[in-house]
């Protein structure tokens, strides 16, 4: 299966439904890194890899209007975490007729350009493939068969909140990336992380 075919069949959801407590609240995807919001960096890297994207975020969707993406709010009460964002993404992708959805945290500005292709290659017959870096799983960056949506909804309503526990129950492939010269799944949780991301972005821009 070619990368073009994968892109035609795979949609993406950017997970931005968290409360950003470690940054004092607000929207982490709007934090500026190298002169642009984090969201710009993530969209720029994911857009060539998928047929379409949506953003999982709660609250007033108008604040994300400049990006022109569908904004999908959690529909399971109680701030159940990123699994709720995966669920609304799966439902949205199924409605578009897509068989696959890739989820990416909206605060990971350096996701690899071969993310979707490598996750598909790593599936090995499983309905899920999870990204890893340096041998450590990155639960919010994963590929899912959209047929899993009903099971995920049932699991969330039963109280499941751990991504890795739910994915392990279905079986998963794993694709691993090196962490040098930096971790491609570096994510911004604190102001210190934002400063580190700024330095990495500027270094990458200056590289030949």
Short mmCIF file of C-alpha atoms in Angstrom, two decimals:
data_model
loop_
_atom_site.label_atom_id
_atom_site.label_comp_id
_atom_site.label_asym_id
_atom_site.label_seq_id
_atom_site.Cartn_x
_atom_site.Cartn_y
_atom_site.Cartn_z
CA UNK A 1 0.00 0.00 0.00
CA UNK A 2 1.49 3.33 -1.01
CA UNK A 3 1.70 6.42 1.17
CA UNK A 4 -0.80 8.14 -1.15
CA UNK A 5 -3.30 5.34 -0.58
CA UNK A 6 -2.72 5.51 3.17
CA UNK A 7 -3.38 9.24 3.17
CA UNK A 8 -6.63 8.70 1.27
CA UNK A 9 -7.82 6.26 3.92
CA UNK A 10 -6.45 7.85 7.11
CA UNK A 11 -7.81 10.92 8.90
CA UNK A 12 -6.18 12.75 11.79
CA UNK A 13 -7.37 14.18 15.10
CA UNK A 14 -5.32 16.67 17.10
CA UNK A 15 -5.92 16.17 20.81
CA UNK A 16 -6.28 19.51 22.59
CA UNK A 17 -8.99 18.71 25.12
CA UNK A 18 -6.78 18.77 28.22
CA UNK A 19 -6.91 21.31 31.02
CA UNK A 20 -3.22 22.38 30.78
CA UNK A 21 -2.94 22.56 34.58
CA UNK A 22 0.88 22.58 34.56
CA UNK A 23 0.81 25.75 32.46
CA UNK A 24 -1.79 27.43 34.63
CA UNK A 25 -4.71 26.56 32.37
CA UNK A 26 -5.58 27.86 28.93
CA UNK A 27 -4.87 26.36 25.53
CA UNK A 28 -1.43 24.80 25.10
CA UNK A 29 -1.83 24.61 21.30
CA UNK A 30 -1.94 28.42 21.22
CA UNK A 31 1.40 28.81 23.03
CA UNK A 32 3.84 30.41 20.60
CA UNK A 33 7.03 28.60 19.62
CA UNK A 34 9.42 30.15 17.09
CA UNK A 35 6.89 32.89 16.40
CA UNK A 36 3.93 30.61 15.70
CA UNK A 37 1.36 28.75 17.80
CA UNK A 38 2.19 25.13 18.57
CA UNK A 39 -0.90 24.19 16.60
CA UNK A 40 0.66 25.60 13.41
CA UNK A 41 3.69 23.35 13.81
CA UNK A 42 1.62 20.21 14.39
CA UNK A 43 -0.75 20.89 11.48
CA UNK A 44 2.14 21.63 9.14
CA UNK A 45 3.71 18.25 9.88
CA UNK A 46 0.55 16.14 9.91
CA UNK A 47 -1.37 17.67 6.99
CA UNK A 48 0.64 15.94 4.20
CA UNK A 49 0.14 12.57 5.90
CA UNK A 50 -3.67 12.46 6.17
CA UNK A 51 -6.71 13.10 4.02
CA UNK A 52 -8.29 15.49 6.54
CA UNK A 53 -7.89 16.68 10.12
CA UNK A 54 -10.08 17.68 13.02
CA UNK A 55 -9.29 19.24 16.39
CA UNK A 56 -10.55 17.82 19.67
CA UNK A 57 -11.09 20.75 22.03
CA UNK A 58 -13.67 21.79 24.60
CA UNK A 59 -15.20 25.20 25.26
CA UNK A 60 -15.80 27.92 22.70
CA UNK A 61 -14.80 26.53 19.30
CA UNK A 62 -14.52 30.08 17.87
CA UNK A 63 -11.02 30.51 19.30
CA UNK A 64 -9.78 27.93 16.79
CA UNK A 65 -11.67 29.41 13.82
CA UNK A 66 -8.50 30.74 12.11
CA UNK A 67 -7.35 27.19 11.42
CA UNK A 68 -10.52 26.15 9.61
CA UNK A 69 -10.66 22.68 11.16
CA UNK A 70 -13.72 20.88 12.49
CA UNK A 71 -13.67 21.25 16.29
CA UNK A 72 -14.89 18.15 18.12
CA UNK A 73 -15.81 18.50 21.79
CA UNK A 74 -15.72 15.56 24.19
CA UNK A 75 -19.13 13.94 24.44
CA UNK A 76 -18.38 11.87 27.56
CA UNK A 77 -18.85 13.96 30.72
CA UNK A 78 -16.30 14.58 33.46
CA UNK A 79 -13.11 15.44 31.56
CA UNK A 80 -12.21 11.76 30.99
CA UNK A 81 -8.91 12.55 29.29
CA UNK A 82 -7.43 11.87 25.86
CA UNK A 83 -9.44 8.69 25.25
CA UNK A 84 -12.52 10.91 24.94
CA UNK A 85 -10.74 12.86 22.20
CA UNK A 86 -9.84 9.65 20.42
CA UNK A 87 -13.48 8.59 20.62
CA UNK A 88 -14.92 11.74 19.03
CA UNK A 89 -12.18 11.50 16.41
CA UNK A 90 -13.13 7.91 15.62
CA UNK A 91 -16.80 8.84 15.33
CA UNK A 92 -15.96 11.77 13.04
CA UNK A 93 -13.66 9.65 10.85
CA UNK A 94 -16.27 6.88 10.56
CA UNK A 95 -18.82 9.46 9.43
CA UNK A 96 -16.38 10.45 6.65
CA UNK A 97 -16.12 6.81 5.56
CA UNK A 98 -12.50 6.46 6.72
CA UNK A 99 -11.16 3.15 8.02
CA UNK A 100 -8.29 4.64 10.02
CA UNK A 101 -7.64 7.54 12.37
CA UNK A 102 -4.31 8.79 13.68
CA UNK A 103 -4.30 10.77 16.91
CA UNK A 104 -1.59 13.31 17.73
CA UNK A 105 -1.28 15.46 20.82
CA UNK A 106 -1.62 19.09 19.77
CA UNK A 107 1.39 20.06 21.90
CA UNK A 108 3.92 17.88 20.02
CA UNK A 109 5.46 20.23 17.44
CA UNK A 110 8.08 17.85 16.03
CA UNK A 111 6.11 14.77 14.96
CA UNK A 112 7.91 12.76 12.25
CA UNK A 113 7.05 13.26 8.58
CA UNK A 114 6.72 9.48 8.18
CA UNK A 115 4.49 9.00 11.23
CA UNK A 116 1.38 7.64 9.50
CA UNK A 117 3.22 5.43 7.02
CA UNK A 118 5.34 3.85 9.74
CA UNK A 119 2.38 3.28 12.05
CA UNK A 120 0.56 1.48 9.25
CA UNK A 121 3.65 -0.61 8.56
CA UNK A 122 3.86 -1.52 12.26
CA UNK A 123 0.24 -2.69 12.63
CA UNK A 124 1.01 -6.30 11.87
CA UNK A 125 -2.66 -7.22 11.63
CA UNK A 126 -3.61 -5.38 14.84
CA UNK A 127 -6.31 -2.68 14.85
CA UNK A 128 -3.96 -0.26 16.68
CA UNK A 129 -0.37 0.89 16.25
CA UNK A 130 1.30 3.09 18.85
CA UNK A 131 4.27 5.41 18.39
CA UNK A 132 7.32 4.93 20.62
CA UNK A 133 10.53 6.85 21.09
CA UNK A 134 13.60 5.35 22.67
CA UNK A 135 11.54 2.26 23.51
CA UNK A 136 8.94 4.27 25.47
CA UNK A 137 5.35 4.35 24.26
CA UNK A 138 3.68 7.65 23.35
CA UNK A 139 0.02 6.79 24.09
CA UNK A 140 -1.50 9.94 22.59
CA UNK A 141 0.20 9.31 19.23
CA UNK A 142 -1.38 6.25 17.70
CA UNK A 143 -3.25 4.78 14.74
CA UNK A 144 -6.71 3.24 15.25
CA UNK A 145 -9.17 1.29 13.16
CA UNK A 146 -12.34 3.38 13.24
CA UNK A 147 -14.35 0.20 13.81
CA UNK A 148 -13.14 0.38 17.44
CA UNK A 149 -15.40 3.37 18.19
CA UNK A 150 -18.31 1.42 19.78
CA UNK A 151 -15.97 -0.55 22.03
CA UNK A 152 -14.15 2.60 23.13
CA UNK A 153 -17.41 4.35 23.98
CA UNK A 154 -18.54 1.39 26.05
CA UNK A 155 -15.16 1.29 27.83
CA UNK A 156 -15.25 5.00 28.63
CA UNK A 157 -18.77 4.79 29.99
CA UNK A 158 -17.62 1.88 32.16
CA UNK A 159 -14.89 4.09 33.64
CA UNK A 160 -11.79 3.29 31.56
CA UNK A 161 -9.39 6.24 31.43
CA UNK A 162 -5.98 4.72 30.58
CA UNK A 163 -5.10 4.70 26.90
CA UNK A 164 -2.43 2.02 27.18
CA UNK A 165 -4.67 -0.33 29.13
CA UNK A 166 -7.44 -0.05 26.54
CA UNK A 167 -5.12 -0.42 23.55
CA UNK A 168 -3.36 -3.45 25.08
CA UNK A 169 -6.69 -5.22 25.33
CA UNK A 170 -7.07 -5.08 21.55
CA UNK A 171 -3.46 -5.80 20.61
CA UNK A 172 -1.17 -3.22 19.11
CA UNK A 173 1.79 -2.82 16.83
CA UNK A 174 4.56 -0.40 17.76
CA UNK A 175 6.79 1.87 15.70
CA UNK A 176 9.88 3.19 17.46
CA UNK A 177 11.81 6.38 16.67
CA UNK A 178 15.23 7.37 18.08
CA UNK A 179 15.45 10.19 20.60
CA UNK A 180 18.54 11.73 19.02
CA UNK A 181 19.17 14.46 18.09
CA UNK A 182 15.88 15.02 19.98
CA UNK A 183 12.69 13.15 20.79
CA UNK A 184 10.24 13.66 17.89
CA UNK A 185 7.38 13.35 20.39
CA UNK A 186 8.67 16.04 22.72
CA UNK A 187 5.58 17.73 24.13
CA UNK A 188 5.04 21.05 25.83
CA UNK A 189 3.61 20.78 29.35
CA UNK A 190 5.32 23.67 31.13
CA UNK A 191 6.80 27.06 30.36
CA UNK A 192 10.25 25.45 30.54
CA UNK A 193 9.14 22.95 27.88
CA UNK A 194 7.98 25.83 25.68
CA UNK A 195 11.42 27.44 25.97
CA UNK A 196 13.11 24.14 25.10
CA UNK A 197 10.80 23.71 22.08
CA UNK A 198 11.69 27.24 20.96
CA UNK A 199 15.39 26.36 21.01
CA UNK A 200 14.81 23.10 19.11
CA UNK A 201 12.67 24.81 16.47
CA UNK A 202 15.22 27.56 15.91
CA UNK A 203 18.03 24.99 15.66
CA UNK A 204 16.05 22.97 13.11
CA UNK A 205 15.32 26.09 11.06
CA UNK A 206 19.01 26.96 10.98
CA UNK A 207 20.14 23.48 9.93
CA UNK A 208 21.33 23.15 6.29
#
